[in-house]
Short mmCIF file of C-alpha atoms in Angstrom, two decimals:
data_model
loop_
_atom_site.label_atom_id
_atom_site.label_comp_id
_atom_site.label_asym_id
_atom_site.label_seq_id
_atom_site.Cartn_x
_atom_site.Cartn_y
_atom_site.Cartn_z
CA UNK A 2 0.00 0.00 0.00
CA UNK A 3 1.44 3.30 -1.11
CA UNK A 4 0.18 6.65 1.04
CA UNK A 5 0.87 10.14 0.38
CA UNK A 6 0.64 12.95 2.98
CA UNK A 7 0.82 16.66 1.15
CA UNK A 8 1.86 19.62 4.09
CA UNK A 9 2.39 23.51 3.75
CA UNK A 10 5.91 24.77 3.91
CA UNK A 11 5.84 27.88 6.98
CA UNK A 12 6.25 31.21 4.92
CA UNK A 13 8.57 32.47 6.90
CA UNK A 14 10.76 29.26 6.94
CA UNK A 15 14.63 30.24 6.10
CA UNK A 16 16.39 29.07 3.07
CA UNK A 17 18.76 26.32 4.12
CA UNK A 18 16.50 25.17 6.64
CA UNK A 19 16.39 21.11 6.79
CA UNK A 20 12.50 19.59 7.33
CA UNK A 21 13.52 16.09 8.50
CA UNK A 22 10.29 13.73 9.36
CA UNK A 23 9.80 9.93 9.90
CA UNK A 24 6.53 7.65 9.42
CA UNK A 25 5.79 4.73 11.87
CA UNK A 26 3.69 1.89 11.04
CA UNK A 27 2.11 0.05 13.63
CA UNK A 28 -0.21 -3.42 13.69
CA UNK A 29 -1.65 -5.57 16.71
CA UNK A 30 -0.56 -8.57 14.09
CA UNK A 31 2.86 -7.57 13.81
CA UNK A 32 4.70 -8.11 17.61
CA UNK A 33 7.73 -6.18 16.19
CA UNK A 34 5.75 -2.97 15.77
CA UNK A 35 5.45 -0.30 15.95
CA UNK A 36 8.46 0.61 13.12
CA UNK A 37 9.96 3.78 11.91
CA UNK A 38 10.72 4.34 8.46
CA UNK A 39 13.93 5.94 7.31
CA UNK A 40 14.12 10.09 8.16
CA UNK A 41 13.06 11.51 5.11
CA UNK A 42 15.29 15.28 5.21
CA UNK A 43 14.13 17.86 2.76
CA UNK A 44 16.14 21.46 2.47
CA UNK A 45 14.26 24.38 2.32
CA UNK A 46 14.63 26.68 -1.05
CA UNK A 47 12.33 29.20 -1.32
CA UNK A 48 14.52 31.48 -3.98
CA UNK A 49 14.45 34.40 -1.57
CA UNK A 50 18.15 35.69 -2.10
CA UNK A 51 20.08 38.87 -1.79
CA UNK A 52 22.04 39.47 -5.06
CA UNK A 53 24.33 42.26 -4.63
CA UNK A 54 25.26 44.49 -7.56
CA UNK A 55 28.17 47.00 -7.44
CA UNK A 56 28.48 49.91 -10.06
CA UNK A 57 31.37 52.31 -10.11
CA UNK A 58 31.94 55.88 -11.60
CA UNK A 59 34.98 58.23 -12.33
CA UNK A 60 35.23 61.48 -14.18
CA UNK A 61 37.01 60.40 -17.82
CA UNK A 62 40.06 62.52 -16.94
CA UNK A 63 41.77 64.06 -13.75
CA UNK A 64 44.87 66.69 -13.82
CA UNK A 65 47.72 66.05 -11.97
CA UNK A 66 47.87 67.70 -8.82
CA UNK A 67 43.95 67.54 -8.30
CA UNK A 68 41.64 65.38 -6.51
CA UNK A 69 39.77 62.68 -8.34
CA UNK A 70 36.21 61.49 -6.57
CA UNK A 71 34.79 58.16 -7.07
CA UNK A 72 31.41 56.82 -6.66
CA UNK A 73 29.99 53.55 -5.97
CA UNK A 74 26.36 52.25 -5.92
CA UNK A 75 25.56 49.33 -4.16
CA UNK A 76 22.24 47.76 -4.94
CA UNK A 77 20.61 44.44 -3.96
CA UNK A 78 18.84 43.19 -6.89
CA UNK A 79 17.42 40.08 -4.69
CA UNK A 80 14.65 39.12 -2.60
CA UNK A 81 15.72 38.64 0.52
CA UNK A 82 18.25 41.27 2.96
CA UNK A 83 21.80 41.66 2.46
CA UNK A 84 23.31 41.62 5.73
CA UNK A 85 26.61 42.63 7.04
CA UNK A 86 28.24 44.07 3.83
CA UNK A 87 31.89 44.78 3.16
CA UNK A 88 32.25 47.15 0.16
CA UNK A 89 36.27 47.00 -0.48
CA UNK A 90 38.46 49.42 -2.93
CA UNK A 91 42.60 48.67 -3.48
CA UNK A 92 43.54 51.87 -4.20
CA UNK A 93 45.39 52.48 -7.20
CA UNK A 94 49.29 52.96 -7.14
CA UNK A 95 49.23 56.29 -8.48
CA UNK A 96 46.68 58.11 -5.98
CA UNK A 97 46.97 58.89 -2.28
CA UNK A 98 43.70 58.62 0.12
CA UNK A 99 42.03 61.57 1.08
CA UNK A 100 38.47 61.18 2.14
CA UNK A 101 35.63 58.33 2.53
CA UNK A 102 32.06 58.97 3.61
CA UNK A 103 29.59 56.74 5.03
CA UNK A 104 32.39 55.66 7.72
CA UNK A 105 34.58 54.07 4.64
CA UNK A 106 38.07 53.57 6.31
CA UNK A 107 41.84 52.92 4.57
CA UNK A 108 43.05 49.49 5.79
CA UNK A 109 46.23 48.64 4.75
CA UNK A 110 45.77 50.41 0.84
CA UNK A 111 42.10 49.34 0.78
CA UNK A 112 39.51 51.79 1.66
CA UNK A 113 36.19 49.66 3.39
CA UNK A 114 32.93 50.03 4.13
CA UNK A 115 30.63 47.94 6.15
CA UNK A 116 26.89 48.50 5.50
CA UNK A 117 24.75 46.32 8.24
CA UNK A 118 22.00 46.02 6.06
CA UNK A 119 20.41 46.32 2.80
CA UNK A 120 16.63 45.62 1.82
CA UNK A 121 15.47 44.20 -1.28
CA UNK A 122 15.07 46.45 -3.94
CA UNK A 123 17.11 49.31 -1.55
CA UNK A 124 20.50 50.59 -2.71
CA UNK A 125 23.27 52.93 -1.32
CA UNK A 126 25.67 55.17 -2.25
CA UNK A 127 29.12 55.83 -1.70
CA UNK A 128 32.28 58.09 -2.38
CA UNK A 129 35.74 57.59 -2.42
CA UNK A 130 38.23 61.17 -3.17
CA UNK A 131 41.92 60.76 -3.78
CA UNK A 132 44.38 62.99 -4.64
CA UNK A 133 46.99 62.36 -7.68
CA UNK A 134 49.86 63.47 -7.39
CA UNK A 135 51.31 66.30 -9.18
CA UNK A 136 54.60 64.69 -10.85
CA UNK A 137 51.84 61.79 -12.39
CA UNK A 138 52.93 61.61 -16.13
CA UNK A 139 50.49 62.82 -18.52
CA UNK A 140 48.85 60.42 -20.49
CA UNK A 141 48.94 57.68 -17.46
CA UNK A 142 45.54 55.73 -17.34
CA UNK A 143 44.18 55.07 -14.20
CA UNK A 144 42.42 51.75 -13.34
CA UNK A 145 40.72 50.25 -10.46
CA UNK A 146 37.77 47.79 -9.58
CA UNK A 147 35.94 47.74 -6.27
CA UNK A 148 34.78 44.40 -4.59
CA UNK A 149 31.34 43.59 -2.61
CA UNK A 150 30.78 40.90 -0.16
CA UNK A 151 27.82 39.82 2.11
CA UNK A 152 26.79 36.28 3.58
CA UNK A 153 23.73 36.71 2.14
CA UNK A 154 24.52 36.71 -1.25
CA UNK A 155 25.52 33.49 -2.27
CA UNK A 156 27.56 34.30 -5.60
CA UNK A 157 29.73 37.34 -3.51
CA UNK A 158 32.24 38.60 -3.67
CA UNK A 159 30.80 40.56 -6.67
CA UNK A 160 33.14 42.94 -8.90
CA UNK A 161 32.02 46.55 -9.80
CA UNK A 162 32.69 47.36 -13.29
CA UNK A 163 36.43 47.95 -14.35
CA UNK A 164 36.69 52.39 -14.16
CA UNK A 165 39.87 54.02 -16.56
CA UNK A 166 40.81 57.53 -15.47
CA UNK A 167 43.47 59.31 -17.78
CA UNK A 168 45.98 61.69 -16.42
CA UNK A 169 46.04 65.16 -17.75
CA UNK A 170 49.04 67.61 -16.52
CA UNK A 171 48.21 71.54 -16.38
CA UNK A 172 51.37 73.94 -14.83
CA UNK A 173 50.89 77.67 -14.04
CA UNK A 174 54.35 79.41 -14.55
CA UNK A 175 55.08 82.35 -13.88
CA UNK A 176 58.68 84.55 -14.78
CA UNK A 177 60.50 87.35 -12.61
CA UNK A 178 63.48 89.22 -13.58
CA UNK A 179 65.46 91.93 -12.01
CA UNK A 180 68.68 93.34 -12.47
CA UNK A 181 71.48 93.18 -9.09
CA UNK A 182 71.20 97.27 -9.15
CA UNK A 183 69.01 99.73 -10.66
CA UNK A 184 72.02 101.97 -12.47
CA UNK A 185 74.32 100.14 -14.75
CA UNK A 186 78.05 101.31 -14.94
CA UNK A 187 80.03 101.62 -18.93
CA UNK A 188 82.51 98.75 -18.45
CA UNK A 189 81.33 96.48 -15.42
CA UNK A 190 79.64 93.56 -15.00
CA UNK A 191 75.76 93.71 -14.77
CA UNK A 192 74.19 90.99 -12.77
CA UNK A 193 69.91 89.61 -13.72
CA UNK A 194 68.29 86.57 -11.35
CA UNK A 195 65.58 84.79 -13.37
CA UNK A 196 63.03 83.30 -10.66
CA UNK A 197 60.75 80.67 -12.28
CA UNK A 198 57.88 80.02 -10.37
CA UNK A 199 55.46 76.73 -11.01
CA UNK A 200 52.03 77.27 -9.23
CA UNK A 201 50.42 73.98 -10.48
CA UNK A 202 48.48 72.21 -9.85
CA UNK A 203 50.96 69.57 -12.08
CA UNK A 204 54.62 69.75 -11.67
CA UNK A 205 56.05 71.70 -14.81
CA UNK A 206 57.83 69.06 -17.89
CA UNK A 207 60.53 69.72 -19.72
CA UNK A 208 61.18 73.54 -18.72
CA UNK A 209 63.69 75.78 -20.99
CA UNK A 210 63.92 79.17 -20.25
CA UNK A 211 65.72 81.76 -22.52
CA UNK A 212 66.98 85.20 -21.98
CA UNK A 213 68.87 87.52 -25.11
CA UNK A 214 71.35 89.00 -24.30
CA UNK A 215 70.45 92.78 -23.84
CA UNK A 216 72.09 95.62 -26.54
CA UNK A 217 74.60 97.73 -25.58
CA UNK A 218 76.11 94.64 -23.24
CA UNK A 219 78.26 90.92 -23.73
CA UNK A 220 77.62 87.47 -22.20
CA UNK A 221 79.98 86.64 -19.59
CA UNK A 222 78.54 83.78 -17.64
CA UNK A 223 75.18 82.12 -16.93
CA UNK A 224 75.00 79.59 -14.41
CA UNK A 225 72.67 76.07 -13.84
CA UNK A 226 73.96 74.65 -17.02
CA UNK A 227 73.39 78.33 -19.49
CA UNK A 228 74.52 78.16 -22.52
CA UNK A 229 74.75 81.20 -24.53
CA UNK A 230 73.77 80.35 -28.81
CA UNK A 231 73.50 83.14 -31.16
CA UNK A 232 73.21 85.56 -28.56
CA UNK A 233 70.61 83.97 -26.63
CA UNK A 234 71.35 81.85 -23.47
CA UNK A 235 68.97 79.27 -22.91
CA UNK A 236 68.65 77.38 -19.91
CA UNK A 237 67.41 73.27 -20.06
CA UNK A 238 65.75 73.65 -16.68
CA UNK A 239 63.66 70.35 -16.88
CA UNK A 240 61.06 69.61 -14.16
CA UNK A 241 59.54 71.71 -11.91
CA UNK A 242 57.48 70.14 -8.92
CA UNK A 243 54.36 72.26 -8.38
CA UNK A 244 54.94 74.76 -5.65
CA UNK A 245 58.66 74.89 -6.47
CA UNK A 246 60.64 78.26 -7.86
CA UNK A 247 63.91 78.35 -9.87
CA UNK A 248 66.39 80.34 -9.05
CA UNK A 249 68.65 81.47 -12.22
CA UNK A 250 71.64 83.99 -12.95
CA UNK A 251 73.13 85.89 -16.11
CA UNK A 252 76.25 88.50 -15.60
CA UNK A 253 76.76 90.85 -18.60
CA UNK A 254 79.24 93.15 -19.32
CA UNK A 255 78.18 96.43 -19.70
CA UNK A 256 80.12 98.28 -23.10
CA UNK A 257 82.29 101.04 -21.99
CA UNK A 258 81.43 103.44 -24.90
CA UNK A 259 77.60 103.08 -23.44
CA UNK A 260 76.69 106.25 -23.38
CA UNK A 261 75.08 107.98 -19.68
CA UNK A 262 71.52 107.57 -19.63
CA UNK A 263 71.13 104.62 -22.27
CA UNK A 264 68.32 102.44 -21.47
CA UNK A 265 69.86 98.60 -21.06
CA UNK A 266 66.29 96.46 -21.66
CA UNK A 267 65.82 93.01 -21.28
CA UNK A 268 62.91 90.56 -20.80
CA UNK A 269 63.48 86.73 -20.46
CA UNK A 270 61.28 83.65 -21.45
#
């Protein structure tokens, strides 16, 4: 004889829960009864899941020197909560931490966040701002990926989407020139400092600086590597860190037969 017995699953029952139940047989012909059959153990799946989903955004391009702000939304696409959530971020090599909100915290390179909870349907956002460095090379693409991890969700840790940020340099500079004294003398040495300021936000590539050499006066020495070319000394300065000044010096020699009152004018590049 073959009997069937149909029963109603609780609503509320959790998913992984095990619904174990035995039969027993018993007959007043049978002295060995009553018997139990084997446990019959049945898993609960009622496809009530949290499904996390990460998605991650960047500006296309930062300068050098400036701060670069990420943004992260953190959904769950499932049915059921998401529960103790770790939202992770390695920070890139070429950025330095600055700021987190929603209590995100730099551990060891990786900026986390823990969000306790989140409901079906519910999502949250979050920002991450780093600064990068002004002597970052132009044209350097930055990349990064953010992770997201709960209990809950049964396929984590999920990856956001991969986010490129290119490297753009922009340098503020900004010339000075005076002479050692305001009244030149026929047939002495006249002294000029060159200041060379960079005011960023990126350091400065590949600086030259030139200065002619004025009428009425001769090249006699420039220092930091001068060199004087068809009277024009031009300086190979190279890099100049944002914030930094460079400090340079011509002497000419004034011509004796200058006459008093001659006008010695000179403007450097």
């Amino acid at each position: 004889m073959t009997l069937s017995l149909v029963v109603l699953v609780d609503a509320d029952l959790a998913d992984g829960t095990v619904i174990s139940n035995i039969a027993i047989v018993n007959s007043p012909t049978d002295p060995e009864t009553p018997k139990e059959s084997d446990p019959d153990e049945t898993p609960v799946d009622n496809n009530r899941r949290a499904m996390l989903m990460l998605e991650k955004s960047a500006p296309m391009t930062v300068i050098a020197g400036n701060n670069l702000t990420y943004t992260f939304t953190l959904s769950n696409q499932g049915t059921a909560p998401a529960r103790n959530i770790r939202v992770s971020d390695m920070l890139p090599a070429e950025v330095n931490f600055v700021s987190a909100d929603m209590g995100g915290m730099l551990e060891g390179g990786e900026v986390v966040w823990n969000v306790a909870e989140l409901l079906p349907g519910a999502a949250v956002t979050l920002t991450l701002e780093v600064m990068v460095p002004a002597n970052v090379a132009m044209g350097t693409v930055i990349s990064n990926m953010a992770q997201a991890a709960s209990p809950d969700d049964m396929d984590s840790p999920v990856n956001s989407n991969g986010v490129d940020v290119t490297v753009e340099t922009l340098a503020n500079l900004a010339i000075m020139k005076r002479s050692d004294t305001p009244v030149a003398i026929a047939g002495e040495n006249l002294a000029y400092t060159i200041t060379v300021t960079n005011n960023g936000p990126s350091d400065a590539q590949e600086v030259v600086v030139t200065d002619p050499i004025p009428v009425g006066t001769s090249f006699v020495s420039a220092d930091m590597g001068g060199m004087l070319e068809n009277g024009i000394v031009t300086w190979n300065v190279g890099t100049i860190p944002a914030g930094e000044t460079v400090t340079l010096s011509l002497v000419v020699l004034v011509d004796a037969n200058l006459a008093d009152g001659t006008i010695i004018s000179n403007i450097a590049r």
